[in-house]
Amino acid sequence: MPGGGAPCQTNRLTGMSRAILAEVARMLEALAADGTTASIDLRSLPMTEADREQLETSLGRGEVVAELQIAGRSTVRETAYAGAWWICHRGVNDRVSSEEIAVCP
């Protein structure tokens, strides 16, 4: 629901961020166990703004941030968890075109 939705839908927690955090934990375990990489497409999930804020707060921020300017602006941001990255690609008018949590080395 980025950029839209009724106020009653954007300011309440739905539990989606906790579900995503559980999946990220499972993905990090798989990465540590056998090198399996995976990602979660955040744009495909019915997250409210409150869910998104809770997810960002829970994952925290690491030390690495890279910004690329190729057919739009892309940002790769390390979370506080080694191997978990928040990746955002923007297109025309700097609108988010894709956003994901990637788990990889």
PDB file of N, CA and C in Angstrom:
ATOM      1  N   MET A   1       0.786  -1.194   0.000  1.00  0.00           N
ATOM      2  CA  MET A   1       0.000   0.000   0.000  1.00  0.00           C
ATOM      3  C   MET A   1       0.832   1.265   0.000  1.00  0.00           C
ATOM      4  N   PRO A   2       2.046   1.208  -0.456  1.00  0.00           N
ATOM      5  CA  PRO A   2       2.864   2.402  -0.449  1.00  0.00           C
ATOM      6  C   PRO A   2       2.208   3.524  -1.236  1.00  0.00           C
ATOM      7  N   GLY A   3       2.225   4.711  -0.657  1.00  0.00           N
ATOM      8  CA  GLY A   3       1.743   5.892  -1.339  1.00  0.00           C
ATOM      9  C   GLY A   3       0.226   5.988  -1.446  1.00  0.00           C
ATOM     10  N   GLY A   4      -0.525   5.144  -0.788  1.00  0.00           N
ATOM     11  CA  GLY A   4      -1.971   5.216  -0.909  1.00  0.00           C
ATOM     12  C   GLY A   4      -2.656   4.465   0.195  1.00  0.00           C
ATOM     13  N   GLY A   5      -3.934   4.249  -0.013  1.00  0.00           N
ATOM     14  CA  GLY A   5      -4.710   3.516   0.975  1.00  0.00           C
ATOM     15  C   GLY A   5      -5.424   4.460   1.905  1.00  0.00           C
ATOM     16  N   ALA A   6      -6.488   3.958   2.476  1.00  0.00           N
ATOM     17  CA  ALA A   6      -7.269   4.755   3.411  1.00  0.00           C
ATOM     18  C   ALA A   6      -6.490   4.930   4.705  1.00  0.00           C
ATOM     19  N   PRO A   7      -6.617   6.090   5.382  1.00  0.00           N
ATOM     20  CA  PRO A   7      -5.893   6.325   6.636  1.00  0.00           C
ATOM     21  C   PRO A   7      -6.098   5.216   7.660  1.00  0.00           C
ATOM     22  N   CYS A   8      -7.304   4.645   7.697  1.00  0.00           N
ATOM     23  CA  CYS A   8      -7.558   3.576   8.668  1.00  0.00           C
ATOM     24  C   CYS A   8      -6.736   2.332   8.338  1.00  0.00           C
ATOM     25  N   GLN A   9      -6.285   2.213   7.102  1.00  0.00           N
ATOM     26  CA  GLN A   9      -5.514   1.054   6.688  1.00  0.00           C
ATOM     27  C   GLN A   9      -4.010   1.289   6.762  1.00  0.00           C
ATOM     28  N   THR A  10      -3.570   2.530   6.804  1.00  0.00           N
ATOM     29  CA  THR A  10      -2.141   2.799   6.742  1.00  0.00           C
ATOM     30  C   THR A  10      -1.498   3.000   8.099  1.00  0.00           C
ATOM     31  N   ASN A  11      -2.280   3.287   9.132  1.00  0.00           N
ATOM     32  CA  ASN A  11      -1.697   3.614  10.432  1.00  0.00           C
ATOM     33  C   ASN A  11      -1.823   2.507  11.465  1.00  0.00           C
ATOM     34  N   ARG A  12      -2.228   1.317  11.060  1.00  0.00           N
ATOM     35  CA  ARG A  12      -2.371   0.249  12.040  1.00  0.00           C
ATOM     36  C   ARG A  12      -1.468  -0.928  11.690  1.00  0.00           C
ATOM     37  N   LEU A  13      -1.017  -1.611  12.719  1.00  0.00           N
ATOM     38  CA  LEU A  13      -0.187  -2.800  12.535  1.00  0.00           C
ATOM     39  C   LEU A  13      -1.074  -3.990  12.222  1.00  0.00           C
ATOM     40  N   THR A  14      -0.662  -4.788  11.245  1.00  0.00           N
ATOM     41  CA  THR A  14      -1.445  -5.962  10.856  1.00  0.00           C
ATOM     42  C   THR A  14      -0.772  -7.266  11.266  1.00  0.00           C
ATOM     43  N   GLY A  15       0.491  -7.193  11.700  1.00  0.00           N
ATOM     44  CA  GLY A  15       1.247  -8.408  11.994  1.00  0.00           C
ATOM     45  C   GLY A  15       2.124  -8.835  10.827  1.00  0.00           C
ATOM     46  N   MET A  16       1.989  -8.150   9.695  1.00  0.00           N
ATOM     47  CA  MET A  16       2.765  -8.513   8.507  1.00  0.00           C
ATOM     48  C   MET A  16       4.267  -8.374   8.753  1.00  0.00           C
ATOM     49  N   SER A  17       4.678  -7.341   9.476  1.00  0.00           N
ATOM     50  CA  SER A  17       6.114  -7.158   9.702  1.00  0.00           C
ATOM     51  C   SER A  17       6.682  -8.305  10.532  1.00  0.00           C
ATOM     52  N   ARG A  18       5.945  -8.801  11.494  1.00  0.00           N
ATOM     53  CA  ARG A  18       6.412  -9.938  12.298  1.00  0.00           C
ATOM     54  C   ARG A  18       6.533 -11.194  11.444  1.00  0.00           C
ATOM     55  N   ALA A  19       5.602 -11.384  10.518  1.00  0.00           N
ATOM     56  CA  ALA A  19       5.667 -12.538   9.620  1.00  0.00           C
ATOM     57  C   ALA A  19       6.897 -12.437   8.712  1.00  0.00           C
ATOM     58  N   ILE A  20       7.177 -11.241   8.228  1.00  0.00           N
ATOM     59  CA  ILE A  20       8.349 -11.034   7.374  1.00  0.00           C
ATOM     60  C   ILE A  20       9.625 -11.273   8.173  1.00  0.00           C
ATOM     61  N   LEU A  21       9.666 -10.774   9.401  1.00  0.00           N
ATOM     62  CA  LEU A  21      10.846 -10.984  10.253  1.00  0.00           C
ATOM     63  C   LEU A  21      11.089 -12.467  10.498  1.00  0.00           C
ATOM     64  N   ALA A  22      10.032 -13.242  10.713  1.00  0.00           N
ATOM     65  CA  ALA A  22      10.183 -14.689  10.906  1.00  0.00           C
ATOM     66  C   ALA A  22      10.746 -15.337   9.653  1.00  0.00           C
ATOM     67  N   GLU A  23      10.290 -14.893   8.491  1.00  0.00           N
ATOM     68  CA  GLU A  23      10.800 -15.444   7.229  1.00  0.00           C
ATOM     69  C   GLU A  23      12.261 -15.047   7.013  1.00  0.00           C
ATOM     70  N   VAL A  24      12.620 -13.813   7.332  1.00  0.00           N
ATOM     71  CA  VAL A  24      14.015 -13.380   7.214  1.00  0.00           C
ATOM     72  C   VAL A  24      14.903 -14.231   8.129  1.00  0.00           C
ATOM     73  N   ALA A  25      14.449 -14.509   9.328  1.00  0.00           N
ATOM     74  CA  ALA A  25      15.218 -15.352  10.255  1.00  0.00           C
ATOM     75  C   ALA A  25      15.433 -16.739   9.663  1.00  0.00           C
ATOM     76  N   ARG A  26      14.375 -17.318   9.075  1.00  0.00           N
ATOM     77  CA  ARG A  26      14.491 -18.634   8.450  1.00  0.00           C
ATOM     78  C   ARG A  26      15.474 -18.588   7.279  1.00  0.00           C
ATOM     79  N   MET A  27      15.402 -17.524   6.487  1.00  0.00           N
ATOM     80  CA  MET A  27      16.299 -17.372   5.337  1.00  0.00           C
ATOM     81  C   MET A  27      17.755 -17.204   5.795  1.00  0.00           C
ATOM     82  N   LEU A  28      17.983 -16.462   6.883  1.00  0.00           N
ATOM     83  CA  LEU A  28      19.343 -16.298   7.408  1.00  0.00           C
ATOM     84  C   LEU A  28      19.896 -17.625   7.919  1.00  0.00           C
ATOM     85  N   GLU A  29      19.049 -18.442   8.527  1.00  0.00           N
ATOM     86  CA  GLU A  29      19.485 -19.771   8.973  1.00  0.00           C
ATOM     87  C   GLU A  29      19.910 -20.620   7.780  1.00  0.00           C
ATOM     88  N   ALA A  30      19.145 -20.578   6.692  1.00  0.00           N
ATOM     89  CA  ALA A  30      19.478 -21.341   5.486  1.00  0.00           C
ATOM     90  C   ALA A  30      20.770 -20.826   4.857  1.00  0.00           C
ATOM     91  N   LEU A  31      20.963 -19.519   4.866  1.00  0.00           N
ATOM     92  CA  LEU A  31      22.202 -18.946   4.334  1.00  0.00           C
ATOM     93  C   LEU A  31      23.397 -19.439   5.131  1.00  0.00           C
ATOM     94  N   ALA A  32      23.275 -19.437   6.447  1.00  0.00           N
ATOM     95  CA  ALA A  32      24.374 -19.892   7.310  1.00  0.00           C
ATOM     96  C   ALA A  32      24.616 -21.394   7.168  1.00  0.00           C
ATOM     97  N   ALA A  33      23.546 -22.163   7.008  1.00  0.00           N
ATOM     98  CA  ALA A  33      23.673 -23.621   6.951  1.00  0.00           C
ATOM     99  C   ALA A  33      24.283 -24.114   5.647  1.00  0.00           C
ATOM    100  N   ASP A  34      23.800 -23.584   4.521  1.00  0.00           N
ATOM    101  CA  ASP A  34      24.269 -24.136   3.248  1.00  0.00           C
ATOM    102  C   ASP A  34      24.446 -23.116   2.122  1.00  0.00           C
ATOM    103  N   GLY A  35      24.391 -21.826   2.476  1.00  0.00           N
ATOM    104  CA  GLY A  35      24.642 -20.787   1.476  1.00  0.00           C
ATOM    105  C   GLY A  35      23.443 -20.438   0.613  1.00  0.00           C
ATOM    106  N   THR A  36      22.258 -20.942   0.964  1.00  0.00           N
ATOM    107  CA  THR A  36      21.054 -20.651   0.191  1.00  0.00           C
ATOM    108  C   THR A  36      20.718 -19.168   0.278  1.00  0.00           C
ATOM    109  N   THR A  37      20.496 -18.550  -0.881  1.00  0.00           N
ATOM    110  CA  THR A  37      20.095 -17.149  -0.931  1.00  0.00           C
ATOM    111  C   THR A  37      18.606 -17.062  -1.270  1.00  0.00           C
ATOM    112  N   ALA A  38      17.976 -15.972  -0.871  1.00  0.00           N
ATOM    113  CA  ALA A  38      16.546 -15.800  -1.121  1.00  0.00           C
ATOM    114  C   ALA A  38      16.188 -14.332  -0.979  1.00  0.00           C
ATOM    115  N   SER A  39      14.969 -13.995  -1.380  1.00  0.00           N
ATOM    116  CA  SER A  39      14.520 -12.613  -1.218  1.00  0.00           C
ATOM    117  C   SER A  39      13.005 -12.587  -0.983  1.00  0.00           C
ATOM    118  N   ILE A  40      12.550 -11.466  -0.455  1.00  0.00           N
ATOM    119  CA  ILE A  40      11.130 -11.230  -0.207  1.00  0.00           C
ATOM    120  C   ILE A  40      10.755  -9.954  -0.940  1.00  0.00           C
ATOM    121  N   ASP A  41       9.792 -10.040  -1.842  1.00  0.00           N
ATOM    122  CA  ASP A  41       9.303  -8.894  -2.592  1.00  0.00           C
ATOM    123  C   ASP A  41       8.333  -8.116  -1.712  1.00  0.00           C
ATOM    124  N   LEU A  42       8.790  -7.009  -1.161  1.00  0.00           N
ATOM    125  CA  LEU A  42       7.960  -6.228  -0.236  1.00  0.00           C
ATOM    126  C   LEU A  42       6.785  -5.551  -0.924  1.00  0.00           C
ATOM    127  N   ARG A  43       6.920  -5.239  -2.196  1.00  0.00           N
ATOM    128  CA  ARG A  43       5.844  -4.547  -2.921  1.00  0.00           C
ATOM    129  C   ARG A  43       4.649  -5.454  -3.167  1.00  0.00           C
ATOM    130  N   SER A  44       4.842  -6.763  -3.085  1.00  0.00           N
ATOM    131  CA  SER A  44       3.745  -7.691  -3.346  1.00  0.00           C
ATOM    132  C   SER A  44       2.938  -8.007  -2.090  1.00  0.00           C
ATOM    133  N   LEU A  45       3.358  -7.479  -0.951  1.00  0.00           N
ATOM    134  CA  LEU A  45       2.710  -7.805   0.317  1.00  0.00           C
ATOM    135  C   LEU A  45       1.802  -6.669   0.790  1.00  0.00           C
ATOM    136  N   PRO A  46       0.700  -7.005   1.443  1.00  0.00           N
ATOM    137  CA  PRO A  46      -0.240  -5.976   1.913  1.00  0.00           C
ATOM    138  C   PRO A  46       0.203  -5.334   3.229  1.00  0.00           C
ATOM    139  N   MET A  47       1.317  -4.597   3.167  1.00  0.00           N
ATOM    140  CA  MET A  47       1.840  -3.937   4.367  1.00  0.00           C
ATOM    141  C   MET A  47       1.276  -2.530   4.492  1.00  0.00           C
ATOM    142  N   THR A  48       0.959  -2.145   5.710  1.00  0.00           N
ATOM    143  CA  THR A  48       0.573  -0.762   5.978  1.00  0.00           C
ATOM    144  C   THR A  48       1.838   0.039   6.247  1.00  0.00           C
ATOM    145  N   GLU A  49       1.706   1.350   6.320  1.00  0.00           N
ATOM    146  CA  GLU A  49       2.861   2.187   6.658  1.00  0.00           C
ATOM    147  C   GLU A  49       3.379   1.838   8.051  1.00  0.00           C
ATOM    148  N   ALA A  50       2.474   1.525   8.966  1.00  0.00           N
ATOM    149  CA  ALA A  50       2.884   1.136  10.323  1.00  0.00           C
ATOM    150  C   ALA A  50       3.677  -0.170  10.288  1.00  0.00           C
ATOM    151  N   ASP A  51       3.248  -1.121   9.451  1.00  0.00           N
ATOM    152  CA  ASP A  51       3.997  -2.377   9.292  1.00  0.00           C
ATOM    153  C   ASP A  51       5.403  -2.104   8.762  1.00  0.00           C
ATOM    154  N   ARG A  52       5.477  -1.253   7.744  1.00  0.00           N
ATOM    155  CA  ARG A  52       6.770  -0.924   7.118  1.00  0.00           C
ATOM    156  C   ARG A  52       7.710  -0.279   8.134  1.00  0.00           C
ATOM    157  N   GLU A  53       7.190   0.651   8.912  1.00  0.00           N
ATOM    158  CA  GLU A  53       8.014   1.312   9.932  1.00  0.00           C
ATOM    159  C   GLU A  53       8.496   0.312  10.977  1.00  0.00           C
ATOM    160  N   GLN A  54       7.607  -0.589  11.399  1.00  0.00           N
ATOM    161  CA  GLN A  54       8.000  -1.603  12.374  1.00  0.00           C
ATOM    162  C   GLN A  54       9.070  -2.529  11.790  1.00  0.00           C
ATOM    163  N   LEU A  55       8.929  -2.902  10.534  1.00  0.00           N
ATOM    164  CA  LEU A  55       9.917  -3.763   9.883  1.00  0.00           C
ATOM    165  C   LEU A  55      11.270  -3.065   9.796  1.00  0.00           C
ATOM    166  N   GLU A  56      11.267  -1.812   9.368  1.00  0.00           N
ATOM    167  CA  GLU A  56      12.528  -1.068   9.268  1.00  0.00           C
ATOM    168  C   GLU A  56      13.190  -0.920  10.632  1.00  0.00           C
ATOM    169  N   THR A  57      12.414  -0.630  11.654  1.00  0.00           N
ATOM    170  CA  THR A  57      12.954  -0.489  13.007  1.00  0.00           C
ATOM    171  C   THR A  57      13.510  -1.815  13.509  1.00  0.00           C
ATOM    172  N   SER A  58      12.779  -2.891  13.286  1.00  0.00           N
ATOM    173  CA  SER A  58      13.201  -4.209  13.770  1.00  0.00           C
ATOM    174  C   SER A  58      14.469  -4.703  13.071  1.00  0.00           C
ATOM    175  N   LEU A  59      14.576  -4.473  11.766  1.00  0.00           N
ATOM    176  CA  LEU A  59      15.766  -4.916  11.034  1.00  0.00           C
ATOM    177  C   LEU A  59      16.965  -4.007  11.313  1.00  0.00           C
ATOM    178  N   GLY A  60      16.693  -2.770  11.655  1.00  0.00           N
ATOM    179  CA  GLY A  60      17.780  -1.843  11.962  1.00  0.00           C
ATOM    180  C   GLY A  60      18.611  -1.506  10.733  1.00  0.00           C
ATOM    181  N   ARG A  61      19.684  -0.803  10.981  1.00  0.00           N
ATOM    182  CA  ARG A  61      20.571  -0.379   9.890  1.00  0.00           C
ATOM    183  C   ARG A  61      21.993  -0.819  10.182  1.00  0.00           C
ATOM    184  N   GLY A  62      22.627  -1.328   9.154  1.00  0.00           N
ATOM    185  CA  GLY A  62      24.030  -1.702   9.259  1.00  0.00           C
ATOM    186  C   GLY A  62      24.906  -0.536   8.846  1.00  0.00           C
ATOM    187  N   GLU A  63      26.148  -0.840   8.527  1.00  0.00           N
ATOM    188  CA  GLU A  63      27.111   0.214   8.206  1.00  0.00           C
ATOM    189  C   GLU A  63      27.202   0.529   6.715  1.00  0.00           C
ATOM    190  N   VAL A  64      26.741  -0.378   5.850  1.00  0.00           N
ATOM    191  CA  VAL A  64      26.950  -0.226   4.413  1.00  0.00           C
ATOM    192  C   VAL A  64      25.689   0.272   3.721  1.00  0.00           C
ATOM    193  N   VAL A  65      25.857   1.316   2.893  1.00  0.00           N
ATOM    194  CA  VAL A  65      24.791   1.809   2.021  1.00  0.00           C
ATOM    195  C   VAL A  65      25.428   2.126   0.681  1.00  0.00           C
ATOM    196  N   ALA A  66      24.827   1.617  -0.389  1.00  0.00           N
ATOM    197  CA  ALA A  66      25.307   1.926  -1.732  1.00  0.00           C
ATOM    198  C   ALA A  66      24.144   2.500  -2.525  1.00  0.00           C
ATOM    199  N   GLU A  67      24.406   3.579  -3.241  1.00  0.00           N
ATOM    200  CA  GLU A  67      23.385   4.176  -4.088  1.00  0.00           C
ATOM    201  C   GLU A  67      23.894   4.204  -5.519  1.00  0.00           C
ATOM    202  N   LEU A  68      23.061   3.714  -6.436  1.00  0.00           N
ATOM    203  CA  LEU A  68      23.406   3.647  -7.854  1.00  0.00           C
ATOM    204  C   LEU A  68      22.449   4.511  -8.648  1.00  0.00           C
ATOM    205  N   GLN A  69      22.944   5.096  -9.720  1.00  0.00           N
ATOM    206  CA  GLN A  69      22.119   5.921 -10.584  1.00  0.00           C
ATOM    207  C   GLN A  69      22.168   5.300 -11.977  1.00  0.00           C
ATOM    208  N   ILE A  70      21.312   4.293 -12.219  1.00  0.00           N
ATOM    209  CA  ILE A  70      21.255   3.600 -13.505  1.00  0.00           C
ATOM    210  C   ILE A  70      19.785   3.403 -13.841  1.00  0.00           C
ATOM    211  N   ALA A  71      19.286   4.119 -14.836  1.00  0.00           N
ATOM    212  CA  ALA A  71      17.866   4.062 -15.206  1.00  0.00           C
ATOM    213  C   ALA A  71      16.983   4.303 -13.989  1.00  0.00           C
ATOM    214  N   GLY A  72      17.380   5.226 -13.157  1.00  0.00           N
ATOM    215  CA  GLY A  72      16.689   5.515 -11.911  1.00  0.00           C
ATOM    216  C   GLY A  72      17.639   5.310 -10.748  1.00  0.00           C
ATOM    217  N   ARG A  73      17.188   5.637  -9.585  1.00  0.00           N
ATOM    218  CA  ARG A  73      18.022   5.536  -8.383  1.00  0.00           C
ATOM    219  C   ARG A  73      17.757   4.212  -7.684  1.00  0.00           C
ATOM    220  N   SER A  74      18.824   3.521  -7.338  1.00  0.00           N
ATOM    221  CA  SER A  74      18.716   2.270  -6.588  1.00  0.00           C
ATOM    222  C   SER A  74      19.548   2.385  -5.321  1.00  0.00           C
ATOM    223  N   THR A  75      19.006   1.873  -4.215  1.00  0.00           N
ATOM    224  CA  THR A  75      19.701   1.900  -2.940  1.00  0.00           C
ATOM    225  C   THR A  75      19.774   0.485  -2.382  1.00  0.00           C
ATOM    226  N   VAL A  76      20.978   0.099  -1.982  1.00  0.00           N
ATOM    227  CA  VAL A  76      21.201  -1.185  -1.317  1.00  0.00           C
ATOM    228  C   VAL A  76      21.690  -0.839   0.079  1.00  0.00           C
ATOM    229  N   ARG A  77      20.906  -1.248   1.091  1.00  0.00           N
ATOM    230  CA  ARG A  77      21.228  -0.884   2.470  1.00  0.00           C
ATOM    231  C   ARG A  77      21.349  -2.142   3.314  1.00  0.00           C
ATOM    232  N   GLU A  78      22.477  -2.246   3.998  1.00  0.00           N
ATOM    233  CA  GLU A  78      22.673  -3.352   4.932  1.00  0.00           C
ATOM    234  C   GLU A  78      21.756  -3.159   6.131  1.00  0.00           C
ATOM    235  N   THR A  79      21.158  -4.248   6.614  1.00  0.00           N
ATOM    236  CA  THR A  79      20.396  -4.173   7.858  1.00  0.00           C
ATOM    237  C   THR A  79      21.358  -4.480   9.006  1.00  0.00           C
ATOM    238  N   ALA A  80      20.859  -4.489  10.198  1.00  0.00           N
ATOM    239  CA  ALA A  80      21.696  -4.802  11.362  1.00  0.00           C
ATOM    240  C   ALA A  80      22.057  -6.288  11.406  1.00  0.00           C
ATOM    241  N   TYR A  81      21.457  -7.092  10.521  1.00  0.00           N
ATOM    242  CA  TYR A  81      21.715  -8.536  10.487  1.00  0.00           C
ATOM    243  C   TYR A  81      22.580  -8.877   9.285  1.00  0.00           C
ATOM    244  N   ALA A  82      23.762  -9.414   9.545  1.00  0.00           N
ATOM    245  CA  ALA A  82      24.693  -9.767   8.471  1.00  0.00           C
ATOM    246  C   ALA A  82      24.007 -10.702   7.486  1.00  0.00           C
ATOM    247  N   GLY A  83      24.027 -10.318   6.215  1.00  0.00           N
ATOM    248  CA  GLY A  83      23.422 -11.135   5.176  1.00  0.00           C
ATOM    249  C   GLY A  83      22.029 -10.699   4.778  1.00  0.00           C
ATOM    250  N   ALA A  84      21.424  -9.766   5.503  1.00  0.00           N
ATOM    251  CA  ALA A  84      20.089  -9.268   5.156  1.00  0.00           C
ATOM    252  C   ALA A  84      20.212  -7.837   4.636  1.00  0.00           C
ATOM    253  N   TRP A  85      19.741  -7.609   3.421  1.00  0.00           N
ATOM    254  CA  TRP A  85      19.881  -6.330   2.729  1.00  0.00           C
ATOM    255  C   TRP A  85      18.514  -5.798   2.316  1.00  0.00           C
ATOM    256  N   TRP A  86      18.299  -4.491   2.476  1.00  0.00           N
ATOM    257  CA  TRP A  86      17.068  -3.828   2.034  1.00  0.00           C
ATOM    258  C   TRP A  86      17.405  -3.145   0.723  1.00  0.00           C
ATOM    259  N   ILE A  87      16.757  -3.546  -0.360  1.00  0.00           N
ATOM    260  CA  ILE A  87      17.072  -3.035  -1.692  1.00  0.00           C
ATOM    261  C   ILE A  87      15.852  -2.339  -2.274  1.00  0.00           C
ATOM    262  N   CYS A  88      16.053  -1.122  -2.744  1.00  0.00           N
ATOM    263  CA  CYS A  88      14.959  -0.326  -3.301  1.00  0.00           C
ATOM    264  C   CYS A  88      15.392   0.248  -4.648  1.00  0.00           C
ATOM    265  N   HIS A  89      14.577   0.012  -5.677  1.00  0.00           N
ATOM    266  CA  HIS A  89      14.821   0.552  -7.016  1.00  0.00           C
ATOM    267  C   HIS A  89      13.726   1.565  -7.329  1.00  0.00           C
ATOM    268  N   ARG A  90      14.140   2.724  -7.834  1.00  0.00           N
ATOM    269  CA  ARG A  90      13.193   3.790  -8.180  1.00  0.00           C
ATOM    270  C   ARG A  90      13.270   4.070  -9.673  1.00  0.00           C
ATOM    271  N   GLY A  91      12.138   4.415 -10.245  1.00  0.00           N
ATOM    272  CA  GLY A  91      12.070   4.709 -11.666  1.00  0.00           C
ATOM    273  C   GLY A  91      11.683   6.151 -11.916  1.00  0.00           C
ATOM    274  N   VAL A  92      10.781   6.338 -12.862  1.00  0.00           N
ATOM    275  CA  VAL A  92      10.318   7.659 -13.271  1.00  0.00           C
ATOM    276  C   VAL A  92       9.778   8.433 -12.076  1.00  0.00           C
ATOM    277  N   ASN A  93      10.134   9.701 -12.016  1.00  0.00           N
ATOM    278  CA  ASN A  93       9.701  10.597 -10.933  1.00  0.00           C
ATOM    279  C   ASN A  93      10.098  10.088  -9.558  1.00  0.00           C
ATOM    280  N   ASP A  94      11.163   9.282  -9.501  1.00  0.00           N
ATOM    281  CA  ASP A  94      11.710   8.751  -8.249  1.00  0.00           C
ATOM    282  C   ASP A  94      10.694   7.896  -7.484  1.00  0.00           C
ATOM    283  N   ARG A  95       9.751   7.298  -8.201  1.00  0.00           N
ATOM    284  CA  ARG A  95       8.757   6.415  -7.579  1.00  0.00           C
ATOM    285  C   ARG A  95       9.348   5.022  -7.406  1.00  0.00           C
ATOM    286  N   VAL A  96       9.048   4.389  -6.288  1.00  0.00           N
ATOM    287  CA  VAL A  96       9.558   3.044  -6.020  1.00  0.00           C
ATOM    288  C   VAL A  96       8.976   2.083  -7.045  1.00  0.00           C
ATOM    289  N   SER A  97       9.863   1.372  -7.751  1.00  0.00           N
ATOM    290  CA  SER A  97       9.418   0.386  -8.726  1.00  0.00           C
ATOM    291  C   SER A  97       9.561  -1.028  -8.195  1.00  0.00           C
ATOM    292  N   SER A  98      10.540  -1.246  -7.330  1.00  0.00           N
ATOM    293  CA  SER A  98      10.662  -2.546  -6.657  1.00  0.00           C
ATOM    294  C   SER A  98      11.375  -2.353  -5.337  1.00  0.00           C
ATOM    295  N   GLU A  99      11.030  -3.224  -4.401  1.00  0.00           N
ATOM    296  CA  GLU A  99      11.619  -3.136  -3.067  1.00  0.00           C
ATOM    297  C   GLU A  99      11.634  -4.561  -2.493  1.00  0.00           C
ATOM    298  N   GLU A 100      12.780  -4.941  -1.959  1.00  0.00           N
ATOM    299  CA  GLU A 100      12.890  -6.296  -1.442  1.00  0.00           C
ATOM    300  C   GLU A 100      13.871  -6.375  -0.289  1.00  0.00           C
ATOM    301  N   ILE A 101      13.721  -7.447   0.470  1.00  0.00           N
ATOM    302  CA  ILE A 101      14.714  -7.829   1.449  1.00  0.00           C
ATOM    303  C   ILE A 101      15.443  -9.007   0.812  1.00  0.00           C
ATOM    304  N   ALA A 102      16.730  -8.879   0.588  1.00  0.00           N
ATOM    305  CA  ALA A 102      17.525  -9.960   0.006  1.00  0.00           C
ATOM    306  C   ALA A 102      18.425 -10.543   1.093  1.00  0.00           C
ATOM    307  N   VAL A 103      18.509 -11.848   1.138  1.00  0.00           N
ATOM    308  CA  VAL A 103      19.401 -12.529   2.078  1.00  0.00           C
ATOM    309  C   VAL A 103      20.462 -13.229   1.252  1.00  0.00           C
ATOM    310  N   CYS A 104      21.673 -12.729   1.371  1.00  0.00           N
ATOM    311  CA  CYS A 104      22.806 -13.243   0.602  1.00  0.00           C
ATOM    312  C   CYS A 104      24.090 -12.746   1.248  1.00  0.00           C
ATOM    313  N   PRO A 105      25.219 -13.365   0.891  1.00  0.00           N
ATOM    314  CA  PRO A 105      26.497 -12.911   1.481  1.00  0.00           C
ATOM    315  C   PRO A 105      26.832 -11.477   1.091  1.00  0.00           C
TER     316      PRO A 105
END
